[in-house]
Amino acid sequence: MAVVLNPLVKWAQDRNQVYLTVELSDVVVNSLQIQEKTLKFEGCGNGAQGENIYKLDVTFREDILPKLCKHRISDRCVTITLKKKDSKYWERLLADDIKPGWLKIDFDRWRGEDDSEDERQQEEITRISVEHRNKQMESQLQDHVREAEEEVKELVIKGYLSIYNSIQGIAFFYITFAVLIKLLLNGADAVPRIYDDVSDLLATCQIAAFIEPINAAFKLVHTGVFAPLAQCIGRFIALFLVITPHEELQKSVLVVVLFLAWSLIENVRYPFYLLQTVGYCPKWLLWLRYTAWIPLYPLGLITE
């Protein structure tokens, strides 16, 4: 169905007549039908939507005298003068309570009408102008409030994610550093003691990691829920249900390899998330994020 284009129409009135100005330049009027309660207009000209066919089909609030109505076509517009059946001021032009967007008040012409009604007309114009200005200000204020709320919300989310990723990143860097230093200084003799040295911190980090699927569920991050949840559950089972209850496993070299695999993965992942949150991520870290998992994830899965 073709969209009906309405031209911009300005209106004014005095006690006896209504003045309509159809804002179409270089217009060719195809039809103009005026009845006691209605006006139908169709014309081709340049309006708000460029050169097009524009139509009007309106119902007036009060009756008019069609035979005494007249119109004039100029290069810039079509002027229509409607004779009121009853000599009085109309509360509004149209029968419909809702004012359409294409209808505007012709303030210049309104001010130039009957001198005896100047004061009343000026009050009406002032009231309408104030209401229009207030609505515009209210709309702009609401837009600013919404924008401010969105900015504050985004800032709070970024701050929260930055703090979380920073804490997790620092913790896993410490775990990696502690494991590697003990292995370098003590060699194989350090293996039985590594679990006791880093397991508490690692357990805390793994419990805290359950925040990540919650973040995804609340759309705080652009990722799915299943992947981080599956990883958290897998590590939880390995650490708390398999390794922790069995002391003989705690002294195994496989536990050391597993802890290193987990930590090295997070040494890349959390800094990547942190820098991505603040809007800056170097290419080398991006490459490392999507490359390091190739050897580390299979290593972690095998040792798990």
PDB file of C-alpha atoms in Angstrom:
ATOM      1  CA  MET A   1       0.000   0.000   0.000  1.00  0.00           C
ATOM      2  CA  ALA A   2       1.420   3.404  -1.011  1.00  0.00           C
ATOM      3  CA  VAL A   3       2.210   5.844   1.786  1.00  0.00           C
ATOM      4  CA  VAL A   4      -0.055   8.915   1.801  1.00  0.00           C
ATOM      5  CA  LEU A   5       2.008  12.083   2.012  1.00  0.00           C
ATOM      6  CA  ASN A   6       0.458  15.022   3.840  1.00  0.00           C
ATOM      7  CA  PRO A   7       1.704  18.530   3.096  1.00  0.00           C
ATOM      8  CA  LEU A   8       2.586  20.989   5.848  1.00  0.00           C
ATOM      9  CA  VAL A   9      -0.511  23.083   6.599  1.00  0.00           C
ATOM     10  CA  LYS A  10      -0.560  26.298   8.614  1.00  0.00           C
ATOM     11  CA  TRP A  11      -3.858  27.595   9.965  1.00  0.00           C
ATOM     12  CA  ALA A  12      -5.228  30.735  11.547  1.00  0.00           C
ATOM     13  CA  GLN A  13      -8.699  32.105  12.256  1.00  0.00           C
ATOM     14  CA  ASP A  14     -10.779  35.072  13.156  1.00  0.00           C
ATOM     15  CA  ARG A  15     -14.379  35.099  14.346  1.00  0.00           C
ATOM     16  CA  ASN A  16     -15.779  34.546  10.831  1.00  0.00           C
ATOM     17  CA  GLN A  17     -13.174  32.691   8.806  1.00  0.00           C
ATOM     18  CA  VAL A  18     -10.479  30.023   8.891  1.00  0.00           C
ATOM     19  CA  TYR A  19      -7.293  30.488   6.879  1.00  0.00           C
ATOM     20  CA  LEU A  20      -5.334  27.488   5.630  1.00  0.00           C
ATOM     21  CA  THR A  21      -1.942  27.702   3.926  1.00  0.00           C
ATOM     22  CA  VAL A  22      -0.841  24.485   2.184  1.00  0.00           C
ATOM     23  CA  GLU A  23       2.970  24.669   1.989  1.00  0.00           C
ATOM     24  CA  LEU A  24       3.600  23.324  -1.534  1.00  0.00           C
ATOM     25  CA  SER A  25       5.603  25.244  -4.123  1.00  0.00           C
ATOM     26  CA  ASP A  26       5.075  24.955  -7.883  1.00  0.00           C
ATOM     27  CA  VAL A  27       1.900  23.068  -7.110  1.00  0.00           C
ATOM     28  CA  VAL A  28      -0.608  21.662  -9.555  1.00  0.00           C
ATOM     29  CA  VAL A  29      -3.953  21.115  -7.802  1.00  0.00           C
ATOM     30  CA  ASN A  30      -5.563  17.905  -9.005  1.00  0.00           C
ATOM     31  CA  SER A  31      -8.662  18.192  -6.830  1.00  0.00           C
ATOM     32  CA  LEU A  32     -10.091  20.319  -4.026  1.00  0.00           C
ATOM     33  CA  GLN A  33     -13.428  19.333  -2.474  1.00  0.00           C
ATOM     34  CA  ILE A  34     -14.930  21.373   0.354  1.00  0.00           C
ATOM     35  CA  GLN A  35     -18.035  20.200   2.219  1.00  0.00           C
ATOM     36  CA  GLU A  36     -19.741  21.433   5.394  1.00  0.00           C
ATOM     37  CA  LYS A  37     -17.481  19.343   7.615  1.00  0.00           C
ATOM     38  CA  THR A  38     -14.705  18.072   5.368  1.00  0.00           C
ATOM     39  CA  LEU A  39     -11.944  19.144   3.028  1.00  0.00           C
ATOM     40  CA  LYS A  40     -10.202  16.889   0.532  1.00  0.00           C
ATOM     41  CA  PHE A  41      -7.168  18.072  -1.380  1.00  0.00           C
ATOM     42  CA  GLU A  42      -4.768  16.450  -3.812  1.00  0.00           C
ATOM     43  CA  GLY A  43      -1.923  18.173  -5.577  1.00  0.00           C
ATOM     44  CA  CYS A  44       1.541  17.635  -7.021  1.00  0.00           C
ATOM     45  CA  GLY A  45       4.295  19.957  -5.861  1.00  0.00           C
ATOM     46  CA  ASN A  46       7.460  20.445  -3.830  1.00  0.00           C
ATOM     47  CA  GLY A  47       6.906  19.841  -0.134  1.00  0.00           C
ATOM     48  CA  ALA A  48       8.658  18.346   2.878  1.00  0.00           C
ATOM     49  CA  GLN A  49       9.135  15.043   0.975  1.00  0.00           C
ATOM     50  CA  GLY A  50      10.370  16.691  -2.199  1.00  0.00           C
ATOM     51  CA  GLU A  51       8.380  16.683  -5.399  1.00  0.00           C
ATOM     52  CA  ASN A  52       5.480  14.287  -4.819  1.00  0.00           C
ATOM     53  CA  ILE A  53       1.741  13.928  -4.797  1.00  0.00           C
ATOM     54  CA  TYR A  54       0.342  15.215  -1.495  1.00  0.00           C
ATOM     55  CA  LYS A  55      -3.125  14.630  -0.100  1.00  0.00           C
ATOM     56  CA  LEU A  56      -5.347  16.003   2.667  1.00  0.00           C
ATOM     57  CA  ASP A  57      -8.513  14.430   4.025  1.00  0.00           C
ATOM     58  CA  VAL A  58      -9.667  16.301   7.125  1.00  0.00           C
ATOM     59  CA  THR A  59     -12.833  16.669   9.178  1.00  0.00           C
ATOM     60  CA  PHE A  60     -13.435  20.042  10.846  1.00  0.00           C
ATOM     61  CA  ARG A  61     -14.623  20.532  14.415  1.00  0.00           C
ATOM     62  CA  GLU A  62     -17.340  22.997  13.332  1.00  0.00           C
ATOM     63  CA  ASP A  63     -19.438  23.528  10.194  1.00  0.00           C
ATOM     64  CA  ILE A  64     -18.427  25.802   7.332  1.00  0.00           C
ATOM     65  CA  LEU A  65     -20.260  27.280   4.326  1.00  0.00           C
ATOM     66  CA  PRO A  66     -18.749  25.581   1.260  1.00  0.00           C
ATOM     67  CA  LYS A  67     -20.211  28.001  -1.296  1.00  0.00           C
ATOM     68  CA  LEU A  68     -18.545  30.989   0.390  1.00  0.00           C
ATOM     69  CA  CYS A  69     -15.119  29.336   0.623  1.00  0.00           C
ATOM     70  CA  LYS A  70     -12.367  30.244  -1.803  1.00  0.00           C
ATOM     71  CA  HIS A  71      -8.769  29.382  -2.599  1.00  0.00           C
ATOM     72  CA  ARG A  72      -5.791  30.920  -4.337  1.00  0.00           C
ATOM     73  CA  ILE A  73      -2.769  29.187  -5.889  1.00  0.00           C
ATOM     74  CA  SER A  74       0.649  30.875  -5.903  1.00  0.00           C
ATOM     75  CA  ASP A  75       4.190  29.769  -6.701  1.00  0.00           C
ATOM     76  CA  ARG A  76       4.883  29.041  -3.028  1.00  0.00           C
ATOM     77  CA  CYS A  77       1.622  27.728  -1.584  1.00  0.00           C
ATOM     78  CA  VAL A  78      -2.123  27.215  -1.819  1.00  0.00           C
ATOM     79  CA  THR A  79      -4.192  29.577   0.350  1.00  0.00           C
ATOM     80  CA  ILE A  80      -7.700  28.403   1.311  1.00  0.00           C
ATOM     81  CA  THR A  81     -10.211  30.656   3.060  1.00  0.00           C
ATOM     82  CA  LEU A  82     -13.120  28.889   4.795  1.00  0.00           C
ATOM     83  CA  LYS A  83     -16.271  30.738   5.817  1.00  0.00           C
ATOM     84  CA  LYS A  84     -17.536  29.670   9.261  1.00  0.00           C
ATOM     85  CA  LYS A  85     -21.215  28.816   9.595  1.00  0.00           C
ATOM     86  CA  ASP A  86     -21.318  30.333  13.098  1.00  0.00           C
ATOM     87  CA  SER A  87     -19.351  33.459  13.958  1.00  0.00           C
ATOM     88  CA  LYS A  88     -17.216  32.284  16.836  1.00  0.00           C
ATOM     89  CA  TYR A  89     -13.720  31.153  17.639  1.00  0.00           C
ATOM     90  CA  TRP A  90     -13.036  27.434  17.301  1.00  0.00           C
ATOM     91  CA  GLU A  91     -11.258  25.664  20.132  1.00  0.00           C
ATOM     92  CA  ARG A  92      -9.370  23.669  17.535  1.00  0.00           C
ATOM     93  CA  LEU A  93      -9.449  23.126  13.789  1.00  0.00           C
ATOM     94  CA  LEU A  94     -10.066  19.393  13.520  1.00  0.00           C
ATOM     95  CA  ALA A  95     -12.699  17.112  15.027  1.00  0.00           C
ATOM     96  CA  ASP A  96     -10.011  14.696  16.196  1.00  0.00           C
ATOM     97  CA  ASP A  97      -8.535  15.490  19.619  1.00  0.00           C
ATOM     98  CA  ILE A  98      -5.064  14.408  18.469  1.00  0.00           C
ATOM     99  CA  LYS A  99      -3.244  17.138  16.559  1.00  0.00           C
ATOM    100  CA  PRO A 100      -1.440  15.706  13.495  1.00  0.00           C
ATOM    101  CA  GLY A 101       2.218  16.492  12.963  1.00  0.00           C
ATOM    102  CA  TRP A 102       1.642  18.213   9.620  1.00  0.00           C
ATOM    103  CA  LEU A 103      -0.685  20.879  11.104  1.00  0.00           C
ATOM    104  CA  LYS A 104       0.905  24.068  12.475  1.00  0.00           C
ATOM    105  CA  ILE A 105      -0.447  27.405  13.682  1.00  0.00           C
ATOM    106  CA  ASP A 106       0.153  30.378  11.416  1.00  0.00           C
ATOM    107  CA  PHE A 107       1.280  32.715  14.188  1.00  0.00           C
ATOM    108  CA  ASP A 108       1.974  35.683  11.884  1.00  0.00           C
ATOM    109  CA  ARG A 109      -1.491  35.665  10.378  1.00  0.00           C
ATOM    110  CA  TRP A 110      -3.139  34.895  13.702  1.00  0.00           C
ATOM    111  CA  ARG A 111      -1.665  38.069  15.170  1.00  0.00           C
ATOM    112  CA  GLY A 112      -2.880  40.145  12.264  1.00  0.00           C
ATOM    113  CA  GLU A 113      -6.606  39.440  12.661  1.00  0.00           C
ATOM    114  CA  ASP A 114      -9.465  41.455  14.239  1.00  0.00           C
ATOM    115  CA  ASP A 115      -8.095  44.188  16.510  1.00  0.00           C
ATOM    116  CA  SER A 116     -10.886  43.689  19.007  1.00  0.00           C
ATOM    117  CA  GLU A 117      -9.628  40.171  19.598  1.00  0.00           C
ATOM    118  CA  ASP A 118      -5.900  41.028  19.770  1.00  0.00           C
ATOM    119  CA  GLU A 119      -5.576  40.459  23.477  1.00  0.00           C
ATOM    120  CA  ARG A 120      -7.399  37.145  23.430  1.00  0.00           C
ATOM    121  CA  GLN A 121      -5.514  36.021  20.346  1.00  0.00           C
ATOM    122  CA  GLN A 122      -2.188  36.983  21.914  1.00  0.00           C
ATOM    123  CA  GLU A 123      -2.986  35.065  25.070  1.00  0.00           C
ATOM    124  CA  GLU A 124      -3.943  32.010  23.022  1.00  0.00           C
ATOM    125  CA  ILE A 125      -0.789  32.227  20.941  1.00  0.00           C
ATOM    126  CA  THR A 126       1.327  32.704  24.046  1.00  0.00           C
ATOM    127  CA  ARG A 127      -0.321  29.738  25.740  1.00  0.00           C
ATOM    128  CA  ILE A 128       0.197  27.512  22.721  1.00  0.00           C
ATOM    129  CA  SER A 129       3.782  28.702  22.326  1.00  0.00           C
ATOM    130  CA  VAL A 130       4.545  28.072  26.001  1.00  0.00           C
ATOM    131  CA  GLU A 131       2.959  24.620  25.892  1.00  0.00           C
ATOM    132  CA  HIS A 132       4.912  23.753  22.753  1.00  0.00           C
ATOM    133  CA  ARG A 133       8.152  25.066  24.244  1.00  0.00           C
ATOM    134  CA  ASN A 134       7.533  23.222  27.514  1.00  0.00           C
ATOM    135  CA  LYS A 135       6.881  19.973  25.661  1.00  0.00           C
ATOM    136  CA  GLN A 136      10.074  20.438  23.679  1.00  0.00           C
ATOM    137  CA  MET A 137      12.063  21.167  26.837  1.00  0.00           C
ATOM    138  CA  GLU A 138      10.495  18.192  28.622  1.00  0.00           C
ATOM    139  CA  SER A 139      11.313  15.909  25.693  1.00  0.00           C
ATOM    140  CA  GLN A 140      14.899  17.193  25.533  1.00  0.00           C
ATOM    141  CA  LEU A 141      15.277  16.798  29.297  1.00  0.00           C
ATOM    142  CA  GLN A 142      14.008  13.221  29.140  1.00  0.00           C
ATOM    143  CA  ASP A 143      16.453  12.483  26.321  1.00  0.00           C
ATOM    144  CA  HIS A 144      19.346  13.952  28.335  1.00  0.00           C
ATOM    145  CA  VAL A 145      18.313  11.974  31.423  1.00  0.00           C
ATOM    146  CA  ARG A 146      18.154   8.746  29.426  1.00  0.00           C
ATOM    147  CA  GLU A 147      21.555   9.445  27.878  1.00  0.00           C
ATOM    148  CA  ALA A 148      23.032  10.238  31.305  1.00  0.00           C
ATOM    149  CA  GLU A 149      21.540   7.071  32.787  1.00  0.00           C
ATOM    150  CA  GLU A 150      22.989   4.995  29.949  1.00  0.00           C
ATOM    151  CA  GLU A 151      26.403   6.628  30.362  1.00  0.00           C
ATOM    152  CA  VAL A 152      26.394   6.034  34.134  1.00  0.00           C
ATOM    153  CA  LYS A 153      25.229   2.449  33.643  1.00  0.00           C
ATOM    154  CA  GLU A 154      27.953   1.816  31.070  1.00  0.00           C
ATOM    155  CA  LEU A 155      30.564   3.431  33.328  1.00  0.00           C
ATOM    156  CA  VAL A 156      29.505   1.308  36.335  1.00  0.00           C
ATOM    157  CA  ILE A 157      29.566  -1.892  34.258  1.00  0.00           C
ATOM    158  CA  LYS A 158      32.985  -1.052  32.812  1.00  0.00           C
ATOM    159  CA  GLY A 159      34.317  -0.251  36.284  1.00  0.00           C
ATOM    160  CA  TYR A 160      32.942  -3.476  37.736  1.00  0.00           C
ATOM    161  CA  LEU A 161      34.314  -5.612  34.884  1.00  0.00           C
ATOM    162  CA  SER A 162      37.685  -3.850  35.026  1.00  0.00           C
ATOM    163  CA  ILE A 163      38.016  -4.508  38.766  1.00  0.00           C
ATOM    164  CA  TYR A 164      36.963  -8.148  38.413  1.00  0.00           C
ATOM    165  CA  ASN A 165      39.318  -8.840  35.479  1.00  0.00           C
ATOM    166  CA  SER A 166      42.174  -7.016  37.217  1.00  0.00           C
ATOM    167  CA  ILE A 167      41.830  -9.011  40.445  1.00  0.00           C
ATOM    168  CA  GLN A 168      41.535 -12.336  38.627  1.00  0.00           C
ATOM    169  CA  GLY A 169      44.424 -11.465  36.308  1.00  0.00           C
ATOM    170  CA  ILE A 170      46.735 -10.476  39.183  1.00  0.00           C
ATOM    171  CA  ALA A 171      45.815 -13.593  41.143  1.00  0.00           C
ATOM    172  CA  PHE A 172      46.588 -15.932  38.240  1.00  0.00           C
ATOM    173  CA  PHE A 173      49.826 -14.079  37.479  1.00  0.00           C
ATOM    174  CA  TYR A 174      50.853 -14.678  41.081  1.00  0.00           C
ATOM    175  CA  ILE A 175      49.975 -18.390  40.819  1.00  0.00           C
ATOM    176  CA  THR A 176      51.998 -18.745  37.611  1.00  0.00           C
ATOM    177  CA  PHE A 177      54.931 -16.833  39.083  1.00  0.00           C
ATOM    178  CA  ALA A 178      54.870 -18.822  42.323  1.00  0.00           C
ATOM    179  CA  VAL A 179      54.776 -22.202  40.537  1.00  0.00           C
ATOM    180  CA  LEU A 180      57.531 -21.328  38.074  1.00  0.00           C
ATOM    181  CA  ILE A 181      59.836 -19.843  40.736  1.00  0.00           C
ATOM    182  CA  LYS A 182      59.503 -22.911  42.954  1.00  0.00           C
ATOM    183  CA  LEU A 183      60.217 -25.215  40.014  1.00  0.00           C
ATOM    184  CA  LEU A 184      63.241 -23.157  38.955  1.00  0.00           C
ATOM    185  CA  LEU A 185      64.691 -22.989  42.462  1.00  0.00           C
ATOM    186  CA  ASN A 186      63.888 -26.496  43.688  1.00  0.00           C
ATOM    187  CA  GLY A 187      63.244 -28.522  40.555  1.00  0.00           C
ATOM    188  CA  ALA A 188      61.311 -31.778  41.027  1.00  0.00           C
ATOM    189  CA  ASP A 189      61.538 -31.449  44.830  1.00  0.00           C
ATOM    190  CA  ALA A 190      59.037 -28.544  44.658  1.00  0.00           C
ATOM    191  CA  VAL A 191      56.293 -30.608  42.996  1.00  0.00           C
ATOM    192  CA  PRO A 192      54.799 -32.171  46.190  1.00  0.00           C
ATOM    193  CA  ARG A 193      54.533 -28.742  47.878  1.00  0.00           C
ATOM    194  CA  ILE A 194      53.064 -26.675  45.028  1.00  0.00           C
ATOM    195  CA  TYR A 195      49.464 -27.712  45.731  1.00  0.00           C
ATOM    196  CA  ASP A 196      49.719 -26.584  49.366  1.00  0.00           C
ATOM    197  CA  ASP A 197      51.296 -23.274  48.309  1.00  0.00           C
ATOM    198  CA  VAL A 198      48.799 -22.132  45.674  1.00  0.00           C
ATOM    199  CA  SER A 199      45.633 -24.252  46.090  1.00  0.00           C
ATOM    200  CA  ASP A 200      43.817 -21.785  48.407  1.00  0.00           C
ATOM    201  CA  LEU A 201      44.273 -18.866  46.032  1.00  0.00           C
ATOM    202  CA  LEU A 202      43.449 -21.006  43.010  1.00  0.00           C
ATOM    203  CA  ALA A 203      40.289 -22.318  44.692  1.00  0.00           C
ATOM    204  CA  THR A 204      39.210 -18.735  45.456  1.00  0.00           C
ATOM    205  CA  CYS A 205      39.761 -17.724  41.837  1.00  0.00           C
ATOM    206  CA  GLN A 206      37.819 -20.704  40.534  1.00  0.00           C
ATOM    207  CA  ILE A 207      34.856 -19.952  42.805  1.00  0.00           C
ATOM    208  CA  ALA A 208      34.973 -16.293  41.731  1.00  0.00           C
ATOM    209  CA  ALA A 209      34.944 -17.421  38.090  1.00  0.00           C
ATOM    210  CA  PHE A 210      31.286 -18.443  38.485  1.00  0.00           C
ATOM    211  CA  ILE A 211      30.576 -14.714  38.240  1.00  0.00           C
ATOM    212  CA  GLU A 212      31.373 -14.899  34.509  1.00  0.00           C
ATOM    213  CA  PRO A 213      28.322 -16.920  33.376  1.00  0.00           C
ATOM    214  CA  ILE A 214      26.208 -14.652  35.595  1.00  0.00           C
ATOM    215  CA  ASN A 215      27.644 -11.622  33.783  1.00  0.00           C
ATOM    216  CA  ALA A 216      26.779 -13.263  30.473  1.00  0.00           C
ATOM    217  CA  ALA A 217      23.244 -14.076  31.649  1.00  0.00           C
ATOM    218  CA  PHE A 218      22.658 -10.401  32.519  1.00  0.00           C
ATOM    219  CA  LYS A 219      24.165  -9.263  29.169  1.00  0.00           C
ATOM    220  CA  LEU A 220      27.002  -7.416  30.872  1.00  0.00           C
ATOM    221  CA  VAL A 221      29.446  -9.052  28.441  1.00  0.00           C
ATOM    222  CA  HIS A 222      29.083 -10.075  24.816  1.00  0.00           C
ATOM    223  CA  THR A 223      29.440 -13.808  25.254  1.00  0.00           C
ATOM    224  CA  GLY A 224      27.262 -16.848  25.760  1.00  0.00           C
ATOM    225  CA  VAL A 225      26.392 -18.416  29.100  1.00  0.00           C
ATOM    226  CA  PHE A 226      27.155 -22.060  28.294  1.00  0.00           C
ATOM    227  CA  ALA A 227      30.908 -21.839  27.523  1.00  0.00           C
ATOM    228  CA  PRO A 228      32.028 -20.085  30.747  1.00  0.00           C
ATOM    229  CA  LEU A 229      29.579 -22.156  32.821  1.00  0.00           C
ATOM    230  CA  ALA A 230      30.904 -25.419  31.369  1.00  0.00           C
ATOM    231  CA  GLN A 231      34.486 -24.343  32.056  1.00  0.00           C
ATOM    232  CA  CYS A 232      33.680 -23.359  35.654  1.00  0.00           C
ATOM    233  CA  ILE A 233      31.887 -26.646  36.328  1.00  0.00           C
ATOM    234  CA  GLY A 234      34.705 -28.687  34.780  1.00  0.00           C
ATOM    235  CA  ARG A 235      37.387 -26.974  36.845  1.00  0.00           C
ATOM    236  CA  PHE A 236      35.240 -27.129  39.980  1.00  0.00           C
ATOM    237  CA  ILE A 237      34.874 -30.901  39.607  1.00  0.00           C
ATOM    238  CA  ALA A 238      38.589 -31.392  38.920  1.00  0.00           C
ATOM    239  CA  LEU A 239      39.782 -29.195  41.800  1.00  0.00           C
ATOM    240  CA  PHE A 240      37.213 -29.732  44.558  1.00  0.00           C
ATOM    241  CA  LEU A 241      35.861 -33.228  43.847  1.00  0.00           C
ATOM    242  CA  VAL A 242      38.920 -34.988  42.454  1.00  0.00           C
ATOM    243  CA  ILE A 243      42.181 -33.346  43.600  1.00  0.00           C
ATOM    244  CA  THR A 244      41.283 -31.872  46.998  1.00  0.00           C
ATOM    245  CA  PRO A 245      39.880 -35.104  48.575  1.00  0.00           C
ATOM    246  CA  HIS A 246      42.878 -37.209  47.426  1.00  0.00           C
ATOM    247  CA  GLU A 247      46.201 -36.288  49.012  1.00  0.00           C
ATOM    248  CA  GLU A 248      48.170 -38.631  46.747  1.00  0.00           C
ATOM    249  CA  LEU A 249      46.977 -36.642  43.704  1.00  0.00           C
ATOM    250  CA  GLN A 250      47.993 -33.351  45.291  1.00  0.00           C
ATOM    251  CA  LYS A 251      51.644 -34.345  45.102  1.00  0.00           C
ATOM    252  CA  SER A 252      51.438 -35.470  41.454  1.00  0.00           C
ATOM    253  CA  VAL A 253      53.260 -33.683  38.660  1.00  0.00           C
ATOM    254  CA  LEU A 254      49.973 -33.759  36.720  1.00  0.00           C
ATOM    255  CA  VAL A 255      48.472 -31.331  39.253  1.00  0.00           C
ATOM    256  CA  VAL A 256      51.360 -28.934  38.674  1.00  0.00           C
ATOM    257  CA  VAL A 257      50.900 -29.180  34.909  1.00  0.00           C
ATOM    258  CA  LEU A 258      47.148 -28.641  35.312  1.00  0.00           C
ATOM    259  CA  PHE A 259      47.619 -25.581  37.545  1.00  0.00           C
ATOM    260  CA  LEU A 260      50.111 -24.112  35.061  1.00  0.00           C
ATOM    261  CA  ALA A 261      47.801 -24.767  32.109  1.00  0.00           C
ATOM    262  CA  TRP A 262      44.887 -23.063  33.861  1.00  0.00           C
ATOM    263  CA  SER A 263      47.008 -20.122  34.998  1.00  0.00           C
ATOM    264  CA  LEU A 264      48.705 -19.521  31.654  1.00  0.00           C
ATOM    265  CA  ILE A 265      45.346 -19.478  29.901  1.00  0.00           C
ATOM    266  CA  GLU A 266      44.050 -16.876  32.367  1.00  0.00           C
ATOM    267  CA  ASN A 267      47.295 -14.869  32.125  1.00  0.00           C
ATOM    268  CA  VAL A 268      46.199 -14.070  28.588  1.00  0.00           C
ATOM    269  CA  ARG A 269      42.416 -14.081  28.938  1.00  0.00           C
ATOM    270  CA  TYR A 270      41.940 -11.646  31.836  1.00  0.00           C
ATOM    271  CA  PRO A 271      44.323  -8.937  30.535  1.00  0.00           C
ATOM    272  CA  PHE A 272      42.606  -9.264  27.159  1.00  0.00           C
ATOM    273  CA  TYR A 273      39.168  -8.784  28.745  1.00  0.00           C
ATOM    274  CA  LEU A 274      40.444  -5.869  30.839  1.00  0.00           C
ATOM    275  CA  LEU A 275      41.911  -3.958  27.896  1.00  0.00           C
ATOM    276  CA  GLN A 276      38.891  -4.761  25.744  1.00  0.00           C
ATOM    277  CA  THR A 277      36.630  -3.282  28.435  1.00  0.00           C
ATOM    278  CA  VAL A 278      38.524   0.020  28.493  1.00  0.00           C
ATOM    279  CA  GLY A 279      38.552   0.151  24.699  1.00  0.00           C
ATOM    280  CA  TYR A 280      42.193  -0.577  23.940  1.00  0.00           C
ATOM    281  CA  CYS A 281      43.613  -3.952  22.993  1.00  0.00           C
ATOM    282  CA  PRO A 282      47.000  -4.303  21.220  1.00  0.00           C
ATOM    283  CA  LYS A 283      47.161  -6.618  18.229  1.00  0.00           C
ATOM    284  CA  TRP A 284      49.752  -8.876  19.819  1.00  0.00           C
ATOM    285  CA  LEU A 285      47.437  -9.573  22.773  1.00  0.00           C
ATOM    286  CA  LEU A 286      44.531 -10.196  20.406  1.00  0.00           C
ATOM    287  CA  TRP A 287      46.672 -12.688  18.493  1.00  0.00           C
ATOM    288  CA  LEU A 288      47.820 -14.335  21.724  1.00  0.00           C
ATOM    289  CA  ARG A 289      44.226 -14.567  23.011  1.00  0.00           C
ATOM    290  CA  TYR A 290      43.121 -16.610  20.025  1.00  0.00           C
ATOM    291  CA  THR A 291      46.359 -18.598  19.655  1.00  0.00           C
ATOM    292  CA  ALA A 292      47.491 -19.559  23.166  1.00  0.00           C
ATOM    293  CA  TRP A 293      44.424 -21.694  23.799  1.00  0.00           C
ATOM    294  CA  ILE A 294      45.433 -24.079  20.975  1.00  0.00           C
ATOM    295  CA  PRO A 295      48.111 -25.853  23.061  1.00  0.00           C
ATOM    296  CA  LEU A 296      46.876 -24.876  26.547  1.00  0.00           C
ATOM    297  CA  TYR A 297      43.231 -25.974  26.426  1.00  0.00           C
ATOM    298  CA  PRO A 298      44.024 -29.523  25.214  1.00  0.00           C
ATOM    299  CA  LEU A 299      46.772 -29.702  27.850  1.00  0.00           C
ATOM    300  CA  GLY A 300      44.321 -28.685  30.551  1.00  0.00           C
ATOM    301  CA  LEU A 301      41.667 -31.118  29.360  1.00  0.00           C
ATOM    302  CA  ILE A 302      44.139 -34.015  29.218  1.00  0.00           C
ATOM    303  CA  THR A 303      45.475 -33.378  32.715  1.00  0.00           C
ATOM    304  CA  GLU A 304      41.935 -32.902  34.062  1.00  0.00           C
TER     305      GLU A 304
END
